[in-house]
mmCIF file of C-alpha atoms in Angstrom:
data_model
loop_
_atom_site.group_PDB
_atom_site.id
_atom_site.type_symbol
_atom_site.label_atom_id
_atom_site.label_comp_id
_atom_site.label_asym_id
_atom_site.label_seq_id
_atom_site.Cartn_x
_atom_site.Cartn_y
_atom_site.Cartn_z
ATOM 1 C CA THR A 1 -19.758 12.932 23.138
ATOM 2 C CA THR A 2 -17.927 12.010 19.922
ATOM 3 C CA ASP A 3 -16.788 13.967 16.886
ATOM 4 C CA SER A 4 -19.091 12.046 14.552
ATOM 5 C CA PRO A 5 -22.141 9.775 14.807
ATOM 6 C CA ASP A 6 -21.817 6.018 15.218
ATOM 7 C CA LEU A 7 -22.205 4.689 11.664
ATOM 8 C CA SER A 8 -20.708 1.287 12.432
ATOM 9 C CA ASP A 9 -23.903 -0.490 11.290
ATOM 10 C CA CYS A 10 -24.244 1.489 8.041
ATOM 11 C CA GLN A 11 -23.370 -0.736 5.098
ATOM 12 C CA SER A 12 -23.631 -0.232 1.338
ATOM 13 C CA ASN A 13 -25.961 -2.431 -0.681
ATOM 14 C CA TRP A 14 -23.124 -3.730 -2.861
ATOM 15 C CA MET A 15 -21.152 -4.798 0.236
ATOM 16 C CA ASP A 16 -24.175 -6.633 1.582
ATOM 17 C CA LYS A 17 -24.464 -8.445 -1.750
ATOM 18 C CA ILE A 18 -20.802 -9.507 -1.727
ATOM 19 C CA MET A 19 -21.009 -10.783 1.859
ATOM 20 C CA LYS A 20 -24.082 -12.902 1.060
ATOM 21 C CA GLU A 21 -22.423 -14.416 -2.015
ATOM 22 C CA LEU A 22 -19.190 -15.001 -0.121
ATOM 23 C CA ARG A 23 -20.912 -17.127 2.517
ATOM 24 C CA LYS A 24 -22.546 -19.465 0.014
ATOM 25 C CA SER A 25 -20.207 -19.392 -3.001
ATOM 26 C CA GLU A 26 -16.808 -20.931 -3.652
ATOM 27 C CA ARG A 27 -15.855 -18.423 -6.371
ATOM 28 C CA ILE A 28 -13.188 -16.951 -4.128
ATOM 29 C CA LEU A 29 -11.036 -15.311 -6.796
ATOM 30 C CA ASN A 30 -14.013 -13.668 -8.526
ATOM 31 C CA LEU A 31 -15.437 -12.346 -5.274
ATOM 32 C CA ALA A 32 -12.010 -11.070 -4.170
ATOM 33 C CA SER A 33 -11.709 -9.179 -7.457
ATOM 34 C CA GLU A 34 -15.227 -7.742 -7.126
ATOM 35 C CA LEU A 35 -14.512 -6.648 -3.563
ATOM 36 C CA MET A 36 -11.335 -4.888 -4.701
ATOM 37 C CA GLN A 37 -13.142 -3.059 -7.514
ATOM 38 C CA TYR A 38 -16.050 -1.909 -5.344
ATOM 39 C CA VAL A 39 -13.847 -0.732 -2.458
ATOM 40 C CA SER A 40 -11.552 1.150 -4.832
ATOM 41 C CA VAL A 41 -14.238 3.290 -6.497
ATOM 42 C CA ASN A 42 -17.053 3.700 -3.947
ATOM 43 C CA ALA A 43 -17.379 5.838 -0.862
ATOM 44 C CA LEU A 44 -17.400 3.710 2.289
ATOM 45 C CA TYR A 45 -19.279 3.782 5.577
ATOM 46 C CA GLY A 46 -18.223 2.349 8.915
ATOM 47 C CA GLY A 47 -20.110 -0.862 8.278
ATOM 48 C CA ASP A 48 -18.301 -1.281 4.943
ATOM 49 C CA ILE A 49 -14.943 -1.214 6.750
ATOM 50 C CA LYS A 50 -16.034 -4.006 9.088
ATOM 51 C CA SER A 51 -17.541 -6.096 6.283
ATOM 52 C CA ALA A 52 -14.491 -5.672 4.026
ATOM 53 C CA ILE A 53 -12.178 -6.893 6.793
ATOM 54 C CA ASN A 54 -14.480 -9.828 7.509
ATOM 55 C CA ALA A 55 -14.572 -10.600 3.779
ATOM 56 C CA ILE A 56 -10.765 -10.682 3.543
ATOM 57 C CA THR A 57 -10.676 -13.110 6.479
ATOM 58 C CA ILE A 58 -13.267 -15.414 4.906
ATOM 59 C CA ILE A 59 -11.521 -15.289 1.521
ATOM 60 C CA SER A 60 -8.135 -16.247 2.985
ATOM 61 C CA GLU A 61 -9.636 -19.106 5.001
ATOM 62 C CA LYS A 62 -11.543 -20.511 2.023
ATOM 63 C CA MET A 63 -8.501 -20.213 -0.228
ATOM 64 C CA GLN A 64 -6.356 -22.115 2.271
ATOM 65 C CA TYR A 65 -8.901 -24.922 2.179
ATOM 66 C CA GLN A 66 -9.103 -24.923 -1.625
ATOM 67 C CA LEU A 67 -5.326 -25.035 -2.083
ATOM 68 C CA GLU A 68 -5.261 -28.535 -0.630
ATOM 69 C CA SER A 69 -7.050 -29.838 -3.722
ATOM 70 C CA ILE A 70 -4.820 -28.020 -6.270
ATOM 71 C CA PRO A 71 -2.474 -30.662 -7.759
ATOM 72 C CA THR A 72 0.448 -28.642 -9.136
ATOM 73 C CA MET A 73 2.737 -25.951 -7.761
ATOM 74 C CA GLU A 74 2.153 -23.743 -10.813
ATOM 75 C CA GLN A 75 -1.617 -23.718 -10.333
ATOM 76 C CA ARG A 76 -1.301 -22.974 -6.628
ATOM 77 C CA GLU A 77 1.125 -20.148 -7.284
ATOM 78 C CA ALA A 78 -1.131 -18.571 -9.905
ATOM 79 C CA MET A 79 -4.217 -18.740 -7.670
ATOM 80 C CA VAL A 80 -2.470 -17.426 -4.564
ATOM 81 C CA MET A 81 -0.782 -14.579 -6.455
ATOM 82 C CA GLU A 82 -4.087 -13.471 -7.979
ATOM 83 C CA LEU A 83 -5.788 -13.628 -4.596
ATOM 84 C CA ALA A 84 -2.947 -11.797 -2.802
ATOM 85 C CA GLN A 85 -2.965 -8.987 -5.362
ATOM 86 C CA SER A 86 -6.721 -8.458 -4.983
ATOM 87 C CA VAL A 87 -6.496 -8.494 -1.185
ATOM 88 C CA THR A 88 -3.518 -6.120 -1.189
ATOM 89 C CA LYS A 89 -5.329 -3.596 -3.387
ATOM 90 C CA THR A 90 -8.460 -3.911 -1.258
ATOM 91 C CA ALA A 91 -6.482 -3.285 1.936
ATOM 92 C CA SER A 92 -4.669 -0.371 0.308
ATOM 93 C CA ALA A 93 -8.009 1.207 -0.637
ATOM 94 C CA LEU A 94 -9.248 0.806 2.944
ATOM 95 C CA LEU A 95 -6.194 2.768 4.099
ATOM 96 C CA SER A 96 -6.486 5.525 1.491
ATOM 97 C CA ALA A 97 -6.988 9.110 2.648
ATOM 98 C CA LYS A 98 -10.504 9.295 1.193
ATOM 99 C CA ASN A 99 -11.617 6.333 3.343
ATOM 100 C CA LEU A 100 -10.150 7.512 6.643
ATOM 101 C CA PRO A 101 -13.500 9.169 7.570
ATOM 102 C CA ALA A 102 -15.152 5.748 7.249
ATOM 103 C CA TRP A 103 -12.844 4.452 9.987
ATOM 104 C CA GLN A 104 -13.960 7.390 12.126
ATOM 105 C CA ASP A 105 -17.537 6.133 11.775
ATOM 106 C CA LEU A 106 -16.538 3.340 14.153
ATOM 107 C CA PRO A 107 -16.322 3.873 17.904
ATOM 108 C CA ALA A 108 -12.793 3.678 19.330
ATOM 109 C CA SER A 109 -13.370 0.187 20.741
ATOM 110 C CA GLN A 110 -14.449 -1.137 17.340
ATOM 111 C CA GLN A 111 -11.558 0.620 15.587
ATOM 112 C CA ASN A 112 -9.097 -1.233 17.821
ATOM 113 C CA ARG A 113 -10.837 -4.580 17.433
ATOM 114 C CA PHE A 114 -11.044 -4.368 13.662
ATOM 115 C CA LEU A 115 -7.450 -3.194 13.467
ATOM 116 C CA SER A 116 -6.494 -6.529 15.049
ATOM 117 C CA ASN A 117 -8.776 -8.372 12.621
ATOM 118 C CA PHE A 118 -7.384 -6.382 9.687
ATOM 119 C CA ILE A 119 -3.764 -7.260 10.455
ATOM 120 C CA PHE A 120 -4.691 -10.891 11.134
ATOM 121 C CA ALA A 121 -6.509 -11.132 7.782
ATOM 122 C CA LEU A 122 -3.489 -9.710 5.933
ATOM 123 C CA GLU A 123 -1.175 -12.095 7.787
ATOM 124 C CA ARG A 124 -3.372 -15.055 6.827
ATOM 125 C CA THR A 125 -3.285 -13.951 3.204
ATOM 126 C CA GLY A 126 0.498 -13.581 3.309
ATOM 127 C CA SER A 127 0.895 -17.012 4.895
ATOM 128 C CA LEU A 128 -0.711 -18.563 1.798
ATOM 129 C CA LEU A 129 2.166 -17.441 -0.419
ATOM 130 C CA PRO A 130 4.924 -19.725 0.990
ATOM 131 C CA SER A 131 2.867 -22.798 0.085
ATOM 132 C CA ALA A 132 3.139 -21.692 -3.546
ATOM 133 C CA LEU A 133 6.840 -20.765 -3.375
ATOM 134 C CA SER A 134 9.902 -22.901 -3.899
ATOM 135 C CA PRO A 135 12.683 -22.657 -1.254
ATOM 136 C CA ASP A 136 14.854 -19.510 -1.149
ATOM 137 C CA LYS A 137 12.342 -17.477 -3.126
ATOM 138 C CA GLU A 138 10.718 -14.148 -2.322
ATOM 139 C CA VAL A 139 7.566 -12.514 -3.615
ATOM 140 C CA SER A 140 6.522 -8.913 -3.035
ATOM 141 C CA ILE A 141 3.169 -7.276 -3.734
ATOM 142 C CA SER A 142 2.794 -3.537 -3.346
ATOM 143 C CA SER A 143 0.071 -0.964 -3.726
ATOM 144 C CA ASP A 144 -0.276 2.693 -2.808
ATOM 145 C CA ASN A 145 -0.664 2.125 0.939
ATOM 146 C CA LEU A 146 0.499 -1.432 1.533
ATOM 147 C CA LEU A 147 3.657 -3.432 0.917
ATOM 148 C CA MET A 148 3.714 -7.207 1.486
ATOM 149 C CA THR A 149 6.872 -9.286 1.204
ATOM 150 C CA VAL A 150 6.990 -13.049 1.800
ATOM 151 C CA ARG A 151 10.245 -15.018 1.816
ATOM 152 C CA LYS A 152 10.800 -18.760 2.076
ATOM 153 C CA ILE A 153 14.258 -19.686 3.423
ATOM 154 C CA SER A 154 15.749 -23.192 3.306
ATOM 155 C CA PHE A 155 17.923 -24.571 6.094
ATOM 156 C CA ARG A 156 21.175 -24.406 4.114
ATOM 157 C CA ASN A 157 20.688 -20.702 3.325
ATOM 158 C CA ILE A 158 19.588 -19.487 6.725
ATOM 159 C CA HIS A 159 21.395 -16.322 7.765
ATOM 160 C CA ARG A 160 20.486 -12.948 9.221
ATOM 161 C CA ALA A 161 17.576 -11.693 7.101
ATOM 162 C CA HIS A 162 16.668 -8.072 6.318
ATOM 163 C CA PHE A 163 13.220 -6.820 5.361
ATOM 164 C CA PRO A 164 12.173 -5.375 3.023
ATOM 165 C CA SER A 165 14.675 -6.309 0.334
ATOM 166 C CA ALA A 166 15.899 -3.880 -2.312
ATOM 167 C CA ALA A 167 13.951 -5.791 -4.973
ATOM 168 C CA SER A 168 10.666 -5.308 -3.112
ATOM 169 C CA LEU A 169 11.219 -1.523 -3.099
ATOM 170 C CA ALA A 170 11.602 -1.262 -6.868
ATOM 171 C CA THR A 171 8.274 0.485 -7.432
ATOM 172 C CA PRO A 172 8.503 4.316 -7.412
ATOM 173 C CA ILE A 173 5.990 4.773 -4.607
ATOM 174 C CA TRP A 174 8.077 2.637 -2.196
ATOM 175 C CA ARG A 175 11.551 3.578 -3.410
ATOM 176 C CA GLN A 176 12.148 6.060 -0.566
ATOM 177 C CA TYR A 177 10.867 3.717 2.135
ATOM 178 C CA GLY A 178 13.128 3.881 5.189
ATOM 179 C CA ASP A 179 11.899 1.281 7.736
ATOM 180 C CA ARG A 180 13.922 -1.891 8.250
ATOM 181 C CA VAL A 181 13.573 -5.144 10.191
ATOM 182 C CA GLU A 182 16.513 -7.460 10.847
ATOM 183 C CA VAL A 183 15.723 -11.053 11.875
ATOM 184 C CA PRO A 184 18.653 -12.994 13.435
ATOM 185 C CA ALA A 185 19.585 -16.375 11.984
ATOM 186 C CA LEU A 186 19.023 -18.001 15.385
ATOM 187 C CA VAL A 187 15.390 -16.900 15.405
ATOM 188 C CA LEU A 188 14.873 -18.291 11.893
ATOM 189 C CA MET A 189 16.392 -21.634 12.905
ATOM 190 C CA GLU A 190 14.293 -21.855 16.070
ATOM 191 C CA ASN A 191 11.093 -21.416 14.053
ATOM 192 C CA MET A 192 11.784 -23.761 11.124
ATOM 193 C CA ASP A 193 9.431 -26.417 9.869
ATOM 194 C CA SER A 194 10.121 -29.291 7.507
ATOM 195 C CA GLU A 195 10.426 -26.921 4.541
ATOM 196 C CA GLY A 196 12.510 -24.241 6.241
ATOM 197 C CA SER A 197 11.559 -20.785 7.542
ATOM 198 C CA GLN A 198 8.974 -18.460 6.099
ATOM 199 C CA VAL A 199 8.678 -14.753 6.955
ATOM 200 C CA VAL A 200 5.794 -12.398 6.188
ATOM 201 C CA PHE A 201 6.595 -8.666 6.231
ATOM 202 C CA ILE A 202 3.845 -6.038 5.871
ATOM 203 C CA SER A 203 4.086 -2.251 5.931
ATOM 204 C CA LEU A 204 0.941 -0.132 6.149
ATOM 205 C CA ARG A 205 0.549 3.569 5.390
ATOM 206 C CA ASN A 206 -1.991 5.873 7.098
ATOM 207 C CA LEU A 207 -2.716 3.339 9.820
ATOM 208 C CA GLU A 208 -1.050 5.687 12.325
ATOM 209 C CA LYS A 209 -3.875 8.163 11.604
ATOM 210 C CA ILE A 210 -6.553 5.648 12.510
ATOM 211 C CA VAL A 211 -5.503 4.070 15.789
ATOM 212 C CA ALA A 212 -3.745 6.445 18.165
ATOM 213 C CA PRO A 213 -1.984 5.341 21.368
ATOM 214 C CA SER A 214 -3.699 5.840 24.695
ATOM 215 C CA ASP A 215 -2.947 9.151 26.391
ATOM 216 C CA ARG A 216 -1.161 8.523 29.678
ATOM 217 C CA GLN A 217 1.159 11.507 29.601
ATOM 218 C CA ALA A 218 1.220 14.816 31.415
ATOM 219 C CA VAL A 219 -1.689 17.193 31.072
ATOM 220 C CA ASN A 220 0.044 19.256 28.376
ATOM 221 C CA MET A 221 1.402 16.263 26.416
ATOM 222 C CA ARG A 222 -0.156 13.706 24.071
ATOM 223 C CA GLN A 223 1.159 10.588 22.326
ATOM 224 C CA VAL A 224 1.281 10.229 18.545
ATOM 225 C CA ILE A 225 2.588 7.558 16.183
ATOM 226 C CA ASN A 226 5.634 8.987 14.393
ATOM 227 C CA SER A 227 6.211 6.145 11.915
ATOM 228 C CA GLN A 228 4.459 3.832 9.544
ATOM 229 C CA VAL A 229 3.051 0.676 11.075
ATOM 230 C CA ILE A 230 4.902 -2.522 10.167
ATOM 231 C CA HIS A 231 4.114 -6.158 10.843
ATOM 232 C CA ILE A 232 6.283 -9.266 10.750
ATOM 233 C CA SER A 233 5.378 -12.888 11.414
ATOM 234 C CA PHE A 234 6.368 -16.423 10.502
ATOM 235 C CA GLY A 235 3.063 -17.130 8.786
ATOM 236 C CA ASP A 236 1.584 -19.707 11.157
ATOM 237 C CA ASP A 237 -0.518 -19.851 14.289
ATOM 238 C CA VAL A 238 2.243 -21.303 16.474
ATOM 239 C CA LYS A 239 3.701 -18.872 18.994
ATOM 240 C CA PRO A 240 7.223 -18.111 17.743
ATOM 241 C CA VAL A 241 10.362 -18.628 19.779
ATOM 242 C CA ILE A 242 12.527 -15.502 20.031
ATOM 243 C CA GLY A 243 15.933 -16.407 21.435
ATOM 244 C CA GLU A 244 17.569 -13.200 20.172
ATOM 245 C CA PRO A 245 15.871 -9.808 19.794
ATOM 246 C CA LEU A 246 14.914 -8.447 16.396
ATOM 247 C CA SER A 247 16.231 -5.072 15.264
ATOM 248 C CA VAL A 248 13.470 -2.730 14.089
ATOM 249 C CA SER A 249 14.438 0.620 12.548
ATOM 250 C CA PHE A 250 11.829 3.340 11.977
ATOM 251 C CA SER A 251 12.043 6.377 9.734
ATOM 252 C CA HIS A 252 10.234 9.302 11.350
ATOM 253 C CA ILE A 253 7.307 10.642 9.355
ATOM 254 C CA GLY A 254 8.198 14.264 10.048
ATOM 255 C CA LEU A 255 6.513 15.367 13.269
ATOM 256 C CA VAL A 256 8.207 18.266 15.039
ATOM 257 C CA SER A 257 8.530 19.136 18.725
ATOM 258 C CA SER A 258 8.380 15.461 19.660
ATOM 259 C CA SER A 259 10.207 13.759 22.481
ATOM 260 C CA SER A 260 10.505 10.513 24.458
ATOM 261 C CA PRO A 261 10.457 8.021 21.545
ATOM 262 C CA GLN A 262 9.149 4.575 22.386
ATOM 263 C CA CYS A 263 8.849 1.475 20.227
ATOM 264 C CA VAL A 264 5.521 -0.244 20.809
ATOM 265 C CA LEU A 265 3.924 -3.538 19.861
ATOM 266 C CA TRP A 266 0.220 -4.015 19.160
ATOM 267 C CA ASP A 267 -1.231 -6.218 21.895
ATOM 268 C CA SER A 268 -4.268 -8.016 20.464
ATOM 269 C CA PRO A 269 -5.753 -9.230 23.792
ATOM 270 C CA THR A 270 -5.891 -5.686 25.199
ATOM 271 C CA GLU A 271 -6.333 -4.060 21.753
ATOM 272 C CA SER A 272 -3.788 -1.359 22.538
ATOM 273 C CA TRP A 273 -0.136 -0.416 22.014
ATOM 274 C CA SER A 274 2.322 -1.860 24.517
ATOM 275 C CA GLY A 275 5.928 -0.839 25.143
ATOM 276 C CA TYR A 276 6.893 -3.820 27.303
ATOM 277 C CA HIS A 277 8.532 -5.906 24.569
ATOM 278 C CA CYS A 278 10.780 -3.320 22.875
ATOM 279 C CA SER A 279 13.621 -1.065 23.979
ATOM 280 C CA ILE A 280 15.376 1.859 22.283
ATOM 281 C CA LEU A 281 18.815 1.089 20.853
ATOM 282 C CA THR A 282 19.584 4.378 19.056
ATOM 283 C CA SER A 283 17.561 7.466 18.148
ATOM 284 C CA ASN A 284 18.134 10.773 16.360
ATOM 285 C CA THR A 285 15.990 13.381 14.623
ATOM 286 C CA THR A 286 15.187 11.166 11.623
ATOM 287 C CA HIS A 287 15.455 7.500 12.693
ATOM 288 C CA THR A 288 14.936 5.313 15.742
ATOM 289 C CA THR A 289 16.179 1.727 16.123
ATOM 290 C CA CYS A 290 14.697 -0.672 18.670
ATOM 291 C CA LEU A 291 15.300 -4.198 19.899
ATOM 292 C CA CYS A 292 12.138 -6.303 20.270
ATOM 293 C CA ASN A 293 11.732 -9.746 21.805
ATOM 294 C CA ARG A 294 8.367 -10.532 20.204
ATOM 295 C CA LEU A 295 6.978 -10.689 16.684
ATOM 296 C CA GLY A 296 3.936 -8.691 15.742
ATOM 297 C CA THR A 297 2.880 -5.208 14.701
ATOM 298 C CA TYR A 298 5.321 -2.408 15.516
ATOM 299 C CA ALA A 299 5.171 1.379 15.567
ATOM 300 C CA LEU A 300 7.100 4.317 17.027
ATOM 301 C CA VAL A 301 5.291 6.456 19.599
ATOM 302 C CA GLU A 302 6.450 9.928 20.637
ATOM 303 C CA SER A 303 5.125 12.643 22.921
ATOM 304 C CA VAL A 304 4.175 16.089 21.634
ATOM 305 C CA GLU A 305 2.699 19.137 23.295
ATOM 306 C CA LYS A 306 -1.066 19.352 23.253
ATOM 307 C CA ASP A 307 -2.647 22.215 21.350
ATOM 308 C CA ASP A 308 -4.124 24.700 23.838
ATOM 309 C CA GLY A 309 -7.229 25.996 22.094
ATOM 310 C CA VAL A 310 -7.878 28.762 24.669
ATOM 311 C CA ALA A 311 -4.302 30.029 24.518
ATOM 312 C CA ARG A 312 -4.346 29.916 20.726
ATOM 313 C CA MET A 313 -7.623 31.854 20.594
ATOM 314 C CA THR A 314 -6.263 34.413 23.074
ATOM 315 C CA PHE A 315 -3.172 34.882 20.938
ATOM 316 C CA VAL A 316 -5.264 35.369 17.790
ATOM 317 C CA VAL A 317 -7.517 37.923 19.506
ATOM 318 C CA THR A 318 -4.469 39.787 20.859
ATOM 319 C CA VAL A 319 -2.920 39.943 17.401
ATOM 320 C CA ILE A 320 -6.178 41.219 15.877
ATOM 321 C CA ILE A 321 -6.514 43.921 18.545
ATOM 322 C CA ALA A 322 -2.881 44.975 18.133
ATOM 323 C CA ILE A 323 -3.238 45.227 14.361
ATOM 324 C CA SER A 324 -6.506 47.175 14.689
ATOM 325 C CA CYS A 325 -4.966 49.640 17.144
ATOM 326 C CA SER A 326 -1.945 50.087 14.883
ATOM 327 C CA ILE A 327 -4.201 50.844 11.918
ATOM 328 C CA VAL A 328 -6.227 53.377 13.945
ATOM 329 C CA VAL A 329 -3.055 55.135 15.169
ATOM 330 C CA PHE A 330 -1.576 55.183 11.683
ATOM 331 C CA MET A 331 -4.743 56.582 10.141
ATOM 332 C CA SER A 332 -4.962 59.208 12.916
ATOM 333 C CA ILE A 333 -1.415 60.331 12.167
ATOM 334 C CA ILE A 334 -2.169 60.556 8.440
ATOM 335 C CA LEU A 335 -5.412 62.501 9.018
ATOM 336 C CA GLY A 336 -3.650 64.827 11.486
ATOM 337 C CA PHE A 337 -0.881 65.483 8.991
ATOM 338 C CA ILE A 338 -3.416 66.240 6.235
ATOM 339 C CA TYR A 339 -5.370 68.571 8.541
ATOM 340 C CA CYS A 340 -2.257 70.474 9.592
ATOM 341 C CA PHE A 341 -1.068 70.767 5.998
ATOM 342 C CA ARG A 342 -4.411 72.114 4.769
ATOM 343 C CA THR A 343 -4.611 74.571 7.692
ATOM 344 C CA LYS A 344 -1.147 75.905 6.923
ATOM 345 C CA VAL A 345 -1.961 76.282 3.223
ATOM 346 C CA ARG A 346 -5.202 78.136 4.037
ATOM 347 C CA GLU A 347 -3.403 80.542 6.373
ATOM 348 C CA SER A 348 -0.690 81.195 3.779
ATOM 349 C CA PHE A 349 -3.354 81.941 1.149
ATOM 350 C CA HIS A 350 -5.071 84.438 3.441
ATOM 351 C CA VAL A 351 -1.786 86.225 4.151
ATOM 352 C CA LEU A 352 -0.971 86.382 0.433
ATOM 353 C CA GLN A 353 -4.457 87.608 -0.383
ATOM 354 C CA CYS A 354 -4.255 90.400 2.194
ATOM 355 C CA SER A 355 -0.826 91.453 0.999
ATOM 356 C CA HIS A 356 -1.953 91.670 -2.624
ATOM 357 C CA PHE A 357 -5.042 93.575 -1.624
ATOM 358 C CA GLN A 358 -2.950 96.206 0.115
ATOM 359 C CA GLN A 359 -0.665 96.486 -2.869
ATOM 360 C CA LEU A 360 -3.631 96.825 -5.209
ATOM 361 C CA LYS A 361 -5.069 99.701 -3.197
ATOM 362 C CA ALA A 362 -1.753 101.479 -3.336
ATOM 363 C CA LEU A 363 -1.456 101.010 -7.117
ATOM 364 C CA LYS A 364 -5.008 102.176 -7.733
ATOM 365 C CA SER A 365 -4.221 105.469 -6.043
ATOM 366 C CA SER A 366 -1.008 106.069 -7.991
ATOM 367 C CA LYS A 367 -1.271 104.282 -11.373
ATOM 368 C CA SER A 368 -3.671 103.651 -14.118
ATOM 369 C CA LEU A 369 -6.188 100.834 -14.023
ATOM 370 C CA SER A 370 -4.402 98.795 -16.772
ATOM 371 C CA THR A 371 -1.133 98.899 -14.891
ATOM 372 C CA CYS A 372 -2.892 97.724 -11.747
ATOM 373 C CA CYS A 373 -4.489 94.787 -13.549
ATOM 374 C CA PHE A 374 -1.186 93.810 -15.154
ATOM 375 C CA TYR A 375 0.655 93.954 -11.835
ATOM 376 C CA PHE A 376 -1.959 91.989 -9.960
ATOM 377 C CA SER A 377 -2.203 89.209 -12.629
ATOM 378 C CA LYS A 378 1.560 88.916 -12.645
ATOM 379 C CA LYS A 379 1.638 88.425 -8.907
ATOM 380 C CA LEU A 380 -0.993 85.770 -9.062
#
């Protein structure tokens, strides 16, 4: 009943080795680096996707515990930055095009559940960075398929914040990035702690190809995600207070014949996309801006016409038949023309031959043989 077999329990030997070491070892940085290297160069199965996400979660939890015993800010910053870079590259490899089939090894229910775990693990990793940052500082880590920006804002410098910043888009692969999130100053103030506000922004490529929205449209329509998936949080487990909606602007990824744009938020309890917390502010052919009253994982959903396989096959067959008939008619015309031409030439030759024969008989009766031969060769 599915496009591919259920390979959700298939796991590589090297992943099994890393998971066993991770549960009993405290060498978090070394294991995070090994995980990144293995995921980047090896082909993955469905079970590898699940184990890699679980590994990122365990690594972030153990690192948070270890940071409490690190005495200086410099040491904490160095450890967290090294860990965040390894996790970012690991997550980017999981989202690469070559590993998308591994996600398809998982049943739809497991894809949705591990998407929630994946985003939560990245959020936990990002929430470690503010503890190693001084106030009013920002750090950005980017890879091919993932951009993470963390900013720590003090009370005296709280104002409307925009993500991502121009500095975080300095790398060539993210220079043309078009999504934007605007967090009001009131929301930052309402969610401050003793050290100020901290914001974690994450943008993920190719995730729209993995988890599609549920189809609740007309028979001839289907829903697709027409943007990159972005996530924003305040880096803690406390439910944030949103007194003023956030502005979320999406750059369309280029789908045509789409309609009815809708900004959606990933709902972890139901493991599905929900449109209850966002509304459309403006929309055109290239960008859509929404207002959202909750933090979380956002995407832009649009409706497109479903591909009718029967109609497409009928059209192809009709075209083939039409082309075949045209070729037959054309060849018939050519063959008919050749036949008529050859028939006309043959008739003309017979007429000429008869005429010359009559003339030859007349010359033979009145002239010498040499004159007849000369006359006849001249005619020919």
